mmCIF file of C-alpha atoms in Angstrom:
data_model
loop_
_atom_site.group_PDB
_atom_site.id
_atom_site.type_symbol
_atom_site.label_atom_id
_atom_site.label_comp_id
_atom_site.label_asym_id
_atom_site.label_seq_id
_atom_site.Cartn_x
_atom_site.Cartn_y
_atom_site.Cartn_z
ATOM 1 C CA MET A 1 -26.553 17.452 -25.486
ATOM 2 C CA ASN A 2 -27.280 15.044 -28.443
ATOM 3 C CA ILE A 3 -27.960 11.728 -26.590
ATOM 4 C CA GLU A 4 -30.759 9.557 -27.706
ATOM 5 C CA ASN A 5 -32.408 6.792 -25.428
ATOM 6 C CA TYR A 6 -30.588 7.751 -22.025
ATOM 7 C CA GLY A 7 -32.922 5.766 -20.274
ATOM 8 C CA LEU A 8 -32.276 2.573 -22.405
ATOM 9 C CA PHE A 9 -28.510 3.418 -21.810
ATOM 10 C CA ILE A 10 -28.930 3.097 -18.309
ATOM 11 C CA ILE A 11 -30.920 -0.217 -18.394
ATOM 12 C CA ALA A 12 -28.089 -2.022 -20.969
ATOM 13 C CA SER A 13 -25.423 -0.402 -18.644
ATOM 14 C CA PHE A 14 -27.078 -1.960 -15.666
ATOM 15 C CA ILE A 15 -27.001 -5.556 -17.560
ATOM 16 C CA LEU A 16 -23.350 -5.039 -18.409
ATOM 17 C CA TRP A 17 -22.504 -3.980 -14.985
ATOM 18 C CA VAL A 18 -23.764 -7.413 -13.606
ATOM 19 C CA THR A 19 -22.458 -9.538 -15.909
ATOM 20 C CA PRO A 20 -19.188 -10.923 -14.845
ATOM 21 C CA GLY A 21 -16.010 -10.491 -16.789
ATOM 22 C CA GLN A 22 -12.099 -10.279 -16.125
ATOM 23 C CA ASP A 23 -12.553 -6.926 -14.059
ATOM 24 C CA THR A 24 -15.182 -8.344 -11.844
ATOM 25 C CA ILE A 25 -12.911 -11.658 -11.059
ATOM 26 C CA TYR A 26 -9.809 -9.052 -10.421
ATOM 27 C CA ILE A 27 -12.247 -7.108 -8.027
ATOM 28 C CA ILE A 28 -13.572 -10.420 -6.138
ATOM 29 C CA ALA A 29 -10.215 -11.991 -5.960
ATOM 30 C CA ARG A 30 -9.191 -8.845 -3.977
ATOM 31 C CA SER A 31 -12.035 -8.495 -1.650
ATOM 32 C CA ILE A 32 -11.853 -11.970 -0.860
ATOM 33 C CA SER A 33 -8.132 -11.784 -0.122
ATOM 34 C CA GLN A 34 -7.625 -8.470 1.257
ATOM 35 C CA GLY A 35 -10.981 -7.505 2.286
ATOM 36 C CA ARG A 36 -13.514 -4.784 1.625
ATOM 37 C CA MET A 37 -11.475 -1.787 1.294
ATOM 38 C CA ALA A 38 -8.955 -3.705 -1.140
ATOM 39 C CA GLY A 39 -12.525 -4.603 -3.351
ATOM 40 C CA ILE A 40 -13.390 -1.043 -3.421
ATOM 41 C CA VAL A 41 -10.036 0.171 -4.523
ATOM 42 C CA SER A 42 -9.488 -2.245 -7.139
ATOM 43 C CA ALA A 43 -13.093 -1.409 -8.477
ATOM 44 C CA LEU A 44 -12.038 2.506 -8.205
ATOM 45 C CA GLY A 45 -9.167 1.513 -10.254
ATOM 46 C CA ILE A 46 -11.108 -0.319 -12.821
ATOM 47 C CA GLY A 47 -13.369 2.374 -12.964
ATOM 48 C CA THR A 48 -10.631 4.694 -13.806
ATOM 49 C CA GLY A 49 -9.370 2.387 -16.534
ATOM 50 C CA ALA A 50 -12.796 2.558 -18.208
ATOM 51 C CA PHE A 51 -13.228 6.376 -18.038
ATOM 52 C CA ALA A 52 -9.594 6.416 -19.725
ATOM 53 C CA HIS A 53 -11.094 4.092 -22.323
ATOM 54 C CA ALA A 54 -14.282 6.493 -22.871
ATOM 55 C CA ILE A 55 -11.609 9.620 -23.356
ATOM 56 C CA LEU A 56 -9.824 7.591 -25.820
ATOM 57 C CA ALA A 57 -12.997 6.525 -27.829
ATOM 58 C CA SER A 58 -14.016 10.017 -27.657
ATOM 59 C CA ALA A 59 -10.530 11.095 -28.819
ATOM 60 C CA GLY A 60 -10.211 8.818 -31.508
ATOM 61 C CA VAL A 61 -7.123 7.054 -30.395
ATOM 62 C CA SER A 62 -8.840 3.556 -29.454
ATOM 63 C CA LEU A 63 -10.269 3.259 -32.932
ATOM 64 C CA ILE A 64 -6.685 3.800 -34.291
ATOM 65 C CA ILE A 65 -5.687 1.145 -32.136
ATOM 66 C CA LEU A 66 -8.558 -1.256 -33.001
ATOM 67 C CA THR A 67 -7.879 -0.881 -37.044
ATOM 68 C CA SER A 68 -4.154 -1.021 -36.444
ATOM 69 C CA PRO A 69 -3.311 -4.821 -36.579
ATOM 70 C CA PHE A 70 0.155 -4.007 -34.929
ATOM 71 C CA LEU A 71 -1.156 -1.875 -31.989
ATOM 72 C CA PHE A 72 -3.992 -3.953 -31.568
ATOM 73 C CA MET A 73 -1.840 -6.979 -31.427
ATOM 74 C CA LEU A 74 0.334 -5.015 -29.095
ATOM 75 C CA VAL A 75 -2.377 -3.974 -26.614
ATOM 76 C CA LYS A 76 -3.488 -7.919 -26.612
ATOM 77 C CA VAL A 77 0.034 -9.260 -25.858
ATOM 78 C CA LEU A 78 0.657 -6.696 -23.032
ATOM 79 C CA GLY A 79 -2.718 -6.992 -21.762
ATOM 80 C CA GLY A 80 -2.629 -10.981 -21.664
ATOM 81 C CA GLY A 81 1.153 -10.840 -20.512
ATOM 82 C CA TYR A 82 0.099 -8.499 -17.299
ATOM 83 C CA LEU A 83 -2.573 -10.755 -16.640
ATOM 84 C CA LEU A 84 -0.290 -13.872 -16.935
ATOM 85 C CA TYR A 85 2.098 -11.918 -14.749
ATOM 86 C CA LEU A 86 -0.561 -11.488 -11.985
ATOM 87 C CA GLY A 87 -1.422 -15.117 -12.348
ATOM 88 C CA ILE A 88 2.222 -16.141 -11.991
ATOM 89 C CA LYS A 89 2.518 -13.898 -8.756
ATOM 90 C CA SER A 90 -0.555 -15.333 -7.750
ATOM 91 C CA LEU A 91 0.009 -19.125 -7.877
ATOM 92 C CA THR A 92 3.934 -18.614 -6.337
ATOM 93 C CA SER A 93 2.730 -16.613 -3.258
ATOM 94 C CA LYS A 94 2.387 -18.474 -0.034
ATOM 95 C CA ALA A 95 -0.970 -20.128 0.944
ATOM 96 C CA LYS A 96 -2.845 -18.828 3.748
ATOM 97 C CA GLU A 97 -2.951 -21.326 6.872
ATOM 98 C CA ASN A 98 -6.261 -22.761 5.591
ATOM 99 C CA GLY A 99 -4.183 -24.016 2.415
ATOM 100 C CA VAL A 100 -6.191 -21.452 -0.020
ATOM 101 C CA LEU A 101 -4.194 -19.761 -2.280
ATOM 102 C CA SER A 102 -4.655 -15.761 -1.995
ATOM 103 C CA LEU A 103 -3.486 -12.533 -3.785
ATOM 104 C CA GLU A 104 -0.027 -11.355 -2.719
ATOM 105 C CA GLU A 105 -0.737 -8.679 -0.136
ATOM 106 C CA ALA A 106 -0.526 -5.527 -1.697
ATOM 107 C CA LYS A 107 -0.899 -1.792 -0.662
ATOM 108 C CA LEU A 108 -4.113 0.093 -1.810
ATOM 109 C CA GLU A 109 -1.905 2.175 -4.606
ATOM 110 C CA LYS A 110 -0.821 -0.692 -6.247
ATOM 111 C CA ILE A 111 -4.237 -2.385 -6.103
ATOM 112 C CA TYR A 112 -5.575 0.771 -7.550
ATOM 113 C CA SER A 113 -2.830 0.951 -10.265
ATOM 114 C CA GLN A 114 -3.135 -3.015 -10.851
ATOM 115 C CA GLY A 115 -6.957 -2.299 -11.442
ATOM 116 C CA VAL A 116 -6.286 0.580 -13.993
ATOM 117 C CA ILE A 117 -3.715 -1.182 -16.082
ATOM 118 C CA THR A 118 -5.716 -4.493 -16.294
ATOM 119 C CA ASN A 119 -8.613 -2.482 -17.657
ATOM 120 C CA ILE A 120 -6.634 -0.265 -19.949
ATOM 121 C CA LEU A 121 -4.817 -3.154 -21.424
ATOM 122 C CA ASN A 122 -8.124 -5.009 -22.269
ATOM 123 C CA PRO A 123 -8.775 -4.544 -25.978
ATOM 124 C CA LYS A 124 -12.418 -5.531 -25.371
ATOM 125 C CA VAL A 125 -12.876 -2.736 -23.266
ATOM 126 C CA ALA A 126 -11.686 -0.424 -26.051
ATOM 127 C CA LEU A 127 -14.038 -2.392 -28.537
ATOM 128 C CA PHE A 128 -16.860 -1.793 -26.265
ATOM 129 C CA PHE A 129 -16.649 1.891 -25.576
ATOM 130 C CA ILE A 130 -16.244 2.339 -29.584
ATOM 131 C CA ALA A 131 -19.229 -0.216 -30.437
ATOM 132 C CA PHE A 132 -21.546 0.557 -27.496
ATOM 133 C CA LEU A 133 -21.592 4.115 -26.505
ATOM 134 C CA PRO A 134 -22.229 5.536 -29.934
ATOM 135 C CA GLN A 135 -25.340 3.639 -30.124
ATOM 136 C CA PHE A 136 -27.209 6.023 -27.922
ATOM 137 C CA LEU A 137 -25.533 9.273 -29.728
ATOM 138 C CA SER A 138 -27.441 11.137 -32.589
ATOM 139 C CA HIS A 139 -25.459 11.636 -35.573
ATOM 140 C CA ASN A 140 -24.082 15.568 -34.737
ATOM 141 C CA SER A 141 -22.821 14.335 -31.485
ATOM 142 C CA SER A 142 -20.002 15.648 -30.055
ATOM 143 C CA SER A 143 -16.781 14.285 -28.043
ATOM 144 C CA PRO A 144 -18.189 15.780 -24.689
ATOM 145 C CA ASP A 145 -21.528 13.776 -25.343
ATOM 146 C CA LEU A 146 -19.480 10.508 -25.766
ATOM 147 C CA ILE A 147 -17.323 11.658 -22.833
ATOM 148 C CA PHE A 148 -20.659 11.948 -20.500
ATOM 149 C CA LEU A 149 -21.691 8.465 -21.426
ATOM 150 C CA GLY A 150 -18.717 7.076 -20.816
ATOM 151 C CA LEU A 151 -18.767 8.613 -17.371
ATOM 152 C CA THR A 152 -22.322 7.494 -16.658
ATOM 153 C CA PHE A 153 -21.317 3.974 -17.554
ATOM 154 C CA VAL A 154 -18.181 4.251 -15.099
ATOM 155 C CA LEU A 155 -20.133 5.605 -12.079
ATOM 156 C CA GLY A 156 -23.344 3.457 -12.550
#
């Protein structure tokens, strides 16, 4: 393996893990709305999407998307549209007895797939994997090294 400063990678990853973002908000919303199991399943979906980004980055696909204005805009529009769709569904769902809006009750399979989709359609995650992970690789690293770091980040 040609990974440099793996300990520093773990520390930097931890800081990123505890920094809230759109994925964290999705997991918290699902947890509050449907309980612990829904939160766990949504986190697994987000993790699967993040690992897919690691694979796409190691294959060079993410770089192609980020350097193509059309493809990058397409991913941004699809991601934004999907989040808008989820938000509208949430706002149009019935309020609970205490008057608080909640996410629509969904099966665990749907929660998982929504987590995967929200993460994969987030261009910031692709940019993160392209910019962050290579900082911890030597110049003669290979795709498996990048995938290993991606897997480490996801499982952390």
